């Protein structure tokens, strides 16, 4: 068999295993085994190479952010954030839904993960919204799609992976998805305000100004430990005090006493959960790295470039094709896996089109994040359904409405308007 035939068969095998819902590390290990048996690939050489690649300090930031996010999410800090934001807008008819969107965005700035947003806020927010008059399916959909913001608002584990794989500035990658993330947050709030008019909602009575100010101040004070976390991370990084890895370590250290605020038994359970998540991710990273290295050896990036250029040389059509491709990848695998596999493959294409690597980071980030709530993979969506105890048919319409009206337009806006991704990095002094 030719090298191209082996690669095509390997990709087909990988997609087939993924569609069977087999654990991701096992899927990639199976694809590597196929290449080892039928291709000219030495696993011994690959293991030596991947060990040298995975011992850098940059990769350490990912598990540290996951650890910090797990402690913050499981410590009940989300309830304090909810109470804080609710104190300001809870008396407005559609205010509770806006609270859900904003808290998910803040949790994203704390943990860098979409799972933390839905896992921490869902059990509190969904019943509260249902009690106020929202349908359970709608409340579940709103919290779930808003949790995707955690993948866009820095710090983002996905952008850490992208910067590491492509050797781009992780700080610039962080900022490249900030603008799109903030716009999507605003659009979700606007869509919710208009949609909520059809519901018969019970609104809390507006308090006199003195009582309102006192309650808002009290709730804000209680939420200070959660609000300090983004300041430590982002302020330290962009102030030149910490590297991303050092900021992740500081975040983890800061989150330990907050995690212990629960009970010691709960702290141990959160540590076990974080360790399990990190272990699974690291195994997957090793397998993905080895697979992407094999693709490089077999000149797959060059073949992809030749294939796309044979279809059309029009820059805008090619960008549309890449958007669709990344969207499909996001539907099959999680965002981290998508970055590790697709970033090395598509970087030569982007270089040929004259696309900045930081602009490419934003394009890839917003596309792959959408996969977390788009079947068949839709890991965040399925988690939200379990937490909200909602059926798929109940959440399908609101979920698709938020995605089509509030998310997809930003995907294309980021793709065809580079300044949306590059303006904030340029303001921070990054040459992009």
XYZ file of C-alpha atoms in Angstrom:
432
model
C 0.000 0.000 0.000
C 1.121 3.559 -0.668
C 1.702 6.019 2.155
C -1.392 8.017 1.168
C -3.572 4.881 1.228
C -2.327 3.984 4.700
C -3.048 7.490 6.009
C -6.546 7.526 4.486
C -7.342 4.116 5.989
C -5.987 5.280 9.340
C -8.163 8.419 9.301
C -11.227 6.322 8.379
C -10.435 3.929 11.253
C -10.050 6.849 13.674
C -13.372 8.421 12.654
C -15.092 5.025 12.907
C -13.767 4.467 16.435
C -14.804 7.981 17.469
C -18.337 7.452 16.157
C -18.606 4.319 18.328
C -18.167 6.558 21.420
C -15.016 4.686 22.430
C -12.879 6.706 24.917
C -10.716 9.194 23.037
C -7.299 7.928 24.214
C -8.250 4.411 23.074
C -9.349 5.733 19.655
C -6.032 7.446 19.019
C -4.065 4.522 20.414
C -5.921 2.262 17.951
C -5.013 4.571 15.047
C -1.372 4.521 16.161
C -1.416 0.733 16.407
C -2.712 0.531 12.826
C 0.136 2.754 11.621
C 2.651 0.692 13.570
C 1.408 -2.575 12.033
C 0.828 -1.479 8.430
C 2.926 1.659 8.045
C 6.601 2.403 8.323
C 6.301 3.896 11.813
C 8.593 3.062 14.734
C 6.712 3.414 18.018
C 10.002 3.419 19.936
C 11.204 6.472 18.025
C 7.816 8.138 18.397
C 7.748 7.574 22.175
C 11.195 9.120 22.553
C 10.111 12.137 20.474
C 6.815 12.648 22.304
C 8.559 12.434 25.694
C 10.916 15.237 24.689
C 7.946 17.328 23.521
C 5.771 16.801 26.586
C 8.326 17.705 29.271
C 8.179 21.467 28.714
C 6.770 23.793 31.359
C 4.142 25.265 29.014
C 2.117 22.045 29.008
C 2.006 22.127 32.812
C -0.365 25.121 32.687
C -3.258 22.985 31.450
C -3.508 20.538 34.411
C -2.937 23.374 36.888
C -5.843 25.392 35.452
C -8.006 22.261 35.511
C -7.103 21.703 39.172
C -7.890 25.322 40.078
C -11.163 25.233 38.139
C -12.253 22.015 39.845
C -11.643 23.442 43.322
C -13.403 26.704 42.495
C -16.325 24.946 40.807
C -16.870 22.404 43.573
C -16.479 24.783 46.496
C -19.840 26.509 46.063
C -18.203 29.668 44.757
C -20.617 29.655 41.808
C -23.545 30.272 44.183
C -21.819 33.361 45.540
C -21.317 34.655 42.012
C -24.970 33.972 41.229
C -26.116 35.793 44.358
C -23.823 38.712 43.548
C -25.054 39.232 39.976
C -28.656 38.445 40.980
C -28.538 41.205 43.601
C -28.072 43.753 40.801
C -30.412 42.444 38.065
C -32.605 39.843 39.798
C -35.594 42.177 40.020
C -35.673 42.643 36.216
C -38.100 40.322 34.419
C -35.449 38.602 32.289
C -32.660 39.249 34.789
C -32.223 35.680 36.032
C -31.347 34.406 32.544
C -28.857 37.249 32.101
C -27.354 36.195 35.435
C -26.905 32.666 34.071
C -25.050 33.902 30.986
C -22.799 36.291 32.913
C -21.910 33.796 35.641
C -21.004 31.162 33.065
C -18.736 33.732 31.400
C -17.106 34.589 34.751
C -16.660 30.902 35.573
C -14.924 30.570 32.227
C -12.502 33.309 33.240
C -11.831 31.346 36.426
C -11.470 27.805 35.089
C -10.898 27.965 31.329
C -13.318 25.084 30.846
C -16.868 24.725 29.556
C -17.555 21.767 31.828
C -16.936 23.806 34.963
C -19.536 26.387 33.952
C -22.380 23.924 33.458
C -21.347 21.665 36.353
C -21.013 24.514 38.866
C -23.934 26.736 37.848
C -26.412 24.216 36.414
C -27.502 22.526 39.676
C -28.186 25.948 41.224
C -29.426 28.015 38.300
C -31.682 25.599 36.410
C -34.056 24.832 39.345
C -34.066 28.526 40.270
C -35.052 29.524 36.728
C -37.737 26.834 36.630
C -39.116 28.118 39.931
C -39.400 31.600 38.436
C -41.413 30.295 35.467
C -38.895 29.289 32.806
C -39.447 25.899 31.089
C -36.839 23.409 32.294
C -35.693 22.696 28.744
C -35.093 26.386 28.035
C -33.256 26.947 31.322
C -31.031 23.927 30.650
C -30.278 25.077 27.102
C -29.392 28.624 28.218
C -26.966 27.467 30.915
C -25.440 24.850 28.616
C -24.753 27.072 25.604
C -23.464 29.828 27.903
C -20.924 27.391 29.345
C -19.161 27.379 25.966
C -18.008 30.904 26.836
C -15.529 29.282 29.216
C -13.605 28.059 26.173
C -13.330 31.571 24.698
C -12.778 33.929 27.632
C -9.205 33.647 28.942
C -7.574 31.725 30.349
C -8.524 28.994 27.897
C -7.038 25.500 28.025
C -7.704 25.205 24.278
C -5.580 28.275 23.540
C -2.792 26.917 25.730
C -2.790 23.793 23.548
C -2.859 25.852 20.341
C 0.022 28.073 21.425
C 2.057 25.055 22.509
C 1.514 23.098 19.287
C 2.080 26.032 16.917
C 4.746 27.795 19.039
C 2.685 30.998 19.082
C 2.429 33.398 22.020
C -0.078 31.887 24.436
C -0.900 35.354 25.768
C -1.814 36.576 22.288
C -3.865 33.416 21.711
C -5.742 34.089 24.961
C -6.668 37.580 23.804
C -7.622 36.492 20.280
C -10.809 34.803 21.524
C -11.658 37.439 24.142
C -13.391 39.830 21.707
C -15.550 37.096 20.120
C -16.333 35.704 23.583
C -17.572 39.052 24.894
C -19.714 39.671 21.798
C -21.271 36.205 22.027
C -21.997 36.867 25.715
C -23.841 40.072 24.789
C -25.763 38.375 21.962
C -26.876 35.528 24.231
C -28.193 38.085 26.730
C -30.076 39.996 24.002
C -31.619 36.824 22.537
C -32.666 35.734 26.012
C -34.303 39.077 26.820
C -36.475 38.880 23.696
C -37.247 35.154 24.104
C -38.216 35.457 27.776
C -41.108 37.800 26.919
C -43.245 34.767 26.066
C -42.872 33.290 29.568
C -45.061 34.171 32.533
C -42.258 34.921 34.989
C -42.397 35.632 38.700
C -40.159 38.599 39.393
C -38.885 39.510 42.850
C -40.139 42.856 44.100
C -37.722 45.739 43.672
C -36.353 46.832 47.041
C -35.878 50.423 48.253
C -32.528 51.853 47.218
C -30.986 51.634 50.691
C -31.900 47.980 51.120
C -30.894 47.241 47.506
C -27.459 48.857 47.957
C -26.882 47.069 51.264
C -27.800 43.667 49.825
C -25.737 44.235 46.657
C -22.708 45.243 48.742
C -23.060 42.208 50.988
C -23.346 39.791 48.045
C -20.400 41.430 46.267
C -18.244 41.071 49.380
C -19.061 37.356 49.577
C -18.131 36.922 45.913
C -14.746 38.647 46.279
C -12.766 35.358 46.525
C -14.151 34.294 43.135
C -13.650 37.713 41.540
C -10.025 37.882 42.669
C -9.106 34.728 40.715
C -9.318 36.318 37.213
C -7.362 39.309 38.506
C -4.579 37.026 39.720
C -4.440 35.098 36.462
C -4.907 37.821 33.866
C -3.395 40.668 35.845
C -0.301 38.612 36.623
C 0.121 37.428 33.038
C -0.433 40.719 31.240
C 1.325 42.707 33.926
C 4.479 40.735 33.199
C 4.593 39.245 36.702
C 3.849 35.623 35.726
C 4.225 33.367 32.743
C 1.015 31.442 31.890
C 2.364 28.394 33.709
C 3.286 30.413 36.801
C -0.140 32.066 36.744
C -1.762 28.623 36.573
C 0.310 27.526 39.570
C -0.705 30.637 41.526
C -4.350 30.001 40.630
C -4.066 26.407 41.859
C -2.438 27.515 45.121
C -5.076 30.228 45.619
C -7.904 27.747 44.998
C -6.705 25.174 47.568
C -7.982 27.022 50.690
C -11.218 27.788 48.821
C -11.579 24.079 48.080
C -10.891 23.248 51.728
C -13.660 25.691 52.655
C -16.086 22.812 51.982
C -15.048 19.721 53.903
C -11.841 17.767 53.788
C -13.755 14.822 52.324
C -15.159 17.071 49.607
C -11.684 18.453 48.936
C -10.318 14.929 48.432
C -13.201 14.123 46.066
C -12.461 17.255 44.002
C -8.750 16.364 43.913
C -9.594 12.869 42.695
C -11.878 14.287 40.007
C -9.224 16.735 38.798
C -6.540 14.040 38.797
C -8.729 11.718 36.740
C -9.480 14.484 34.229
C -5.829 15.513 33.914
C -4.696 11.901 33.490
C -7.193 11.295 30.710
C -6.249 14.530 28.939
C -2.500 13.874 29.162
C -2.850 10.369 27.689
C -4.929 11.833 24.880
C -2.354 14.587 24.294
C 0.464 12.043 23.981
C -1.530 9.961 21.472
C -2.575 13.043 19.490
C 0.971 14.337 19.354
C 2.274 11.024 18.055
C -0.462 10.850 15.443
C 0.127 14.434 14.288
C 3.858 13.694 14.088
C 3.160 10.699 11.845
C 0.977 12.885 9.648
C 3.851 15.353 9.349
C 6.309 12.603 8.419
C 3.907 11.418 5.721
C 3.570 15.013 4.412
C -0.147 15.158 5.158
C -0.145 18.972 5.715
C 1.317 19.463 2.234
C -1.250 17.063 0.773
C -4.072 18.946 2.506
C -2.733 22.225 1.101
C -2.528 20.775 -2.416
C -6.043 19.332 -2.121
C -7.604 22.622 -1.008
C -5.731 24.628 -3.617
C -6.907 22.216 -6.301
C -10.513 23.004 -5.333
C -10.122 26.775 -5.489
C -7.529 29.460 -4.939
C -10.092 31.978 -3.717
C -9.103 32.936 -0.177
C -12.662 33.518 1.053
C -14.022 30.238 -0.284
C -11.097 28.361 1.263
C -11.767 30.021 4.616
C -15.407 28.941 4.382
C -14.320 25.352 3.650
C -11.969 25.450 6.650
C -14.777 26.764 8.875
C -17.029 23.884 7.814
C -14.193 21.389 8.297
C -13.424 22.632 11.825
C -17.119 22.630 12.698
C -17.385 18.976 11.628
C -14.240 18.103 13.598
C -15.757 19.795 16.655
C -18.867 17.651 16.242
C -16.766 14.458 16.394
C -14.021 15.143 18.962
C -13.480 17.555 21.848
C -11.823 20.932 21.404
C -8.397 19.940 22.771
C -8.162 16.948 20.441
C -9.303 19.068 17.507
C -6.546 21.613 18.154
C -3.818 18.997 18.530
C -4.769 17.290 15.266
C -5.933 20.176 13.064
C -3.567 23.025 14.009
C -0.426 21.368 12.511
C -2.422 20.214 9.455
C -3.985 23.573 8.618
C -1.167 25.949 9.596
C 0.557 25.631 6.179
C -2.769 26.423 4.497
C -3.205 29.527 6.644
C 0.357 30.633 5.919
C -0.330 30.232 2.200
C -3.467 32.377 2.533
C -1.611 35.049 4.506
C -3.623 34.481 7.686
C -1.925 35.490 10.940
C -1.345 32.552 13.335
C -3.138 34.522 16.069
C -6.110 35.106 13.757
C -6.055 31.364 13.030
C -6.110 30.698 16.789
C -9.354 32.652 17.084
C -10.897 30.950 14.030
C -10.057 27.521 15.425
C -11.149 28.406 18.969
C -14.635 29.669 18.097
C -15.275 26.825 15.646
C -14.202 23.969 17.902
C -15.899 25.398 21.001
C -19.248 25.144 19.212
C -18.740 21.383 18.897
C -19.212 21.002 22.651
C -22.942 21.665 22.234
C -23.397 20.208 18.738
C -24.230 16.474 18.376
C -23.008 13.807 17.989
C -20.068 14.626 20.330
C -21.728 17.468 22.297
C -20.136 16.537 25.631
C -21.153 19.813 27.306
C -24.704 19.504 25.957
C -25.122 15.957 27.304
C -23.718 16.986 30.692
C -26.180 19.885 30.800
C -29.056 17.529 29.974
C -28.103 15.237 32.871
C -27.758 18.119 35.313
C -30.977 19.799 34.162
C -32.872 16.483 33.902
C -34.153 17.613 30.503
C -34.907 15.591 27.388
C -33.162 16.219 24.087
C -36.339 17.402 22.352
C -36.887 19.971 25.131
C -33.539 21.690 24.678
C -33.074 21.262 20.912
C -35.018 24.352 19.757
C -33.570 26.882 22.251
C -30.067 25.469 21.840
C -30.153 25.742 18.048
C -31.680 29.226 18.266
C -28.862 30.523 20.467
C -26.254 28.895 18.223
C -27.721 30.050 14.903
C -28.517 33.622 15.984
C -25.833 34.267 18.598
C -22.868 32.056 17.776
C -22.628 31.157 14.074
C -22.603 34.829 12.921
C -19.566 35.462 15.144
C -17.800 32.428 13.658
C -17.998 33.992 10.193
C -17.330 37.490 11.529
C -14.097 36.281 13.148
C -13.118 34.461 9.959
C -13.640 37.341 7.536
C -12.924 40.317 9.816
C -9.435 39.763 11.288
C -9.578 42.876 13.482
C -12.168 41.205 15.707
C -9.538 38.651 16.688
C -6.447 40.867 16.441
C -7.556 44.223 17.895
C -7.157 43.281 21.577
C -3.803 41.465 21.094
C -2.511 44.549 19.236
C -3.696 46.821 22.051
C -1.729 44.618 24.463
C 1.431 45.139 22.391
C 1.595 41.863 20.482
C 2.802 42.124 16.887
C 0.200 40.170 14.923
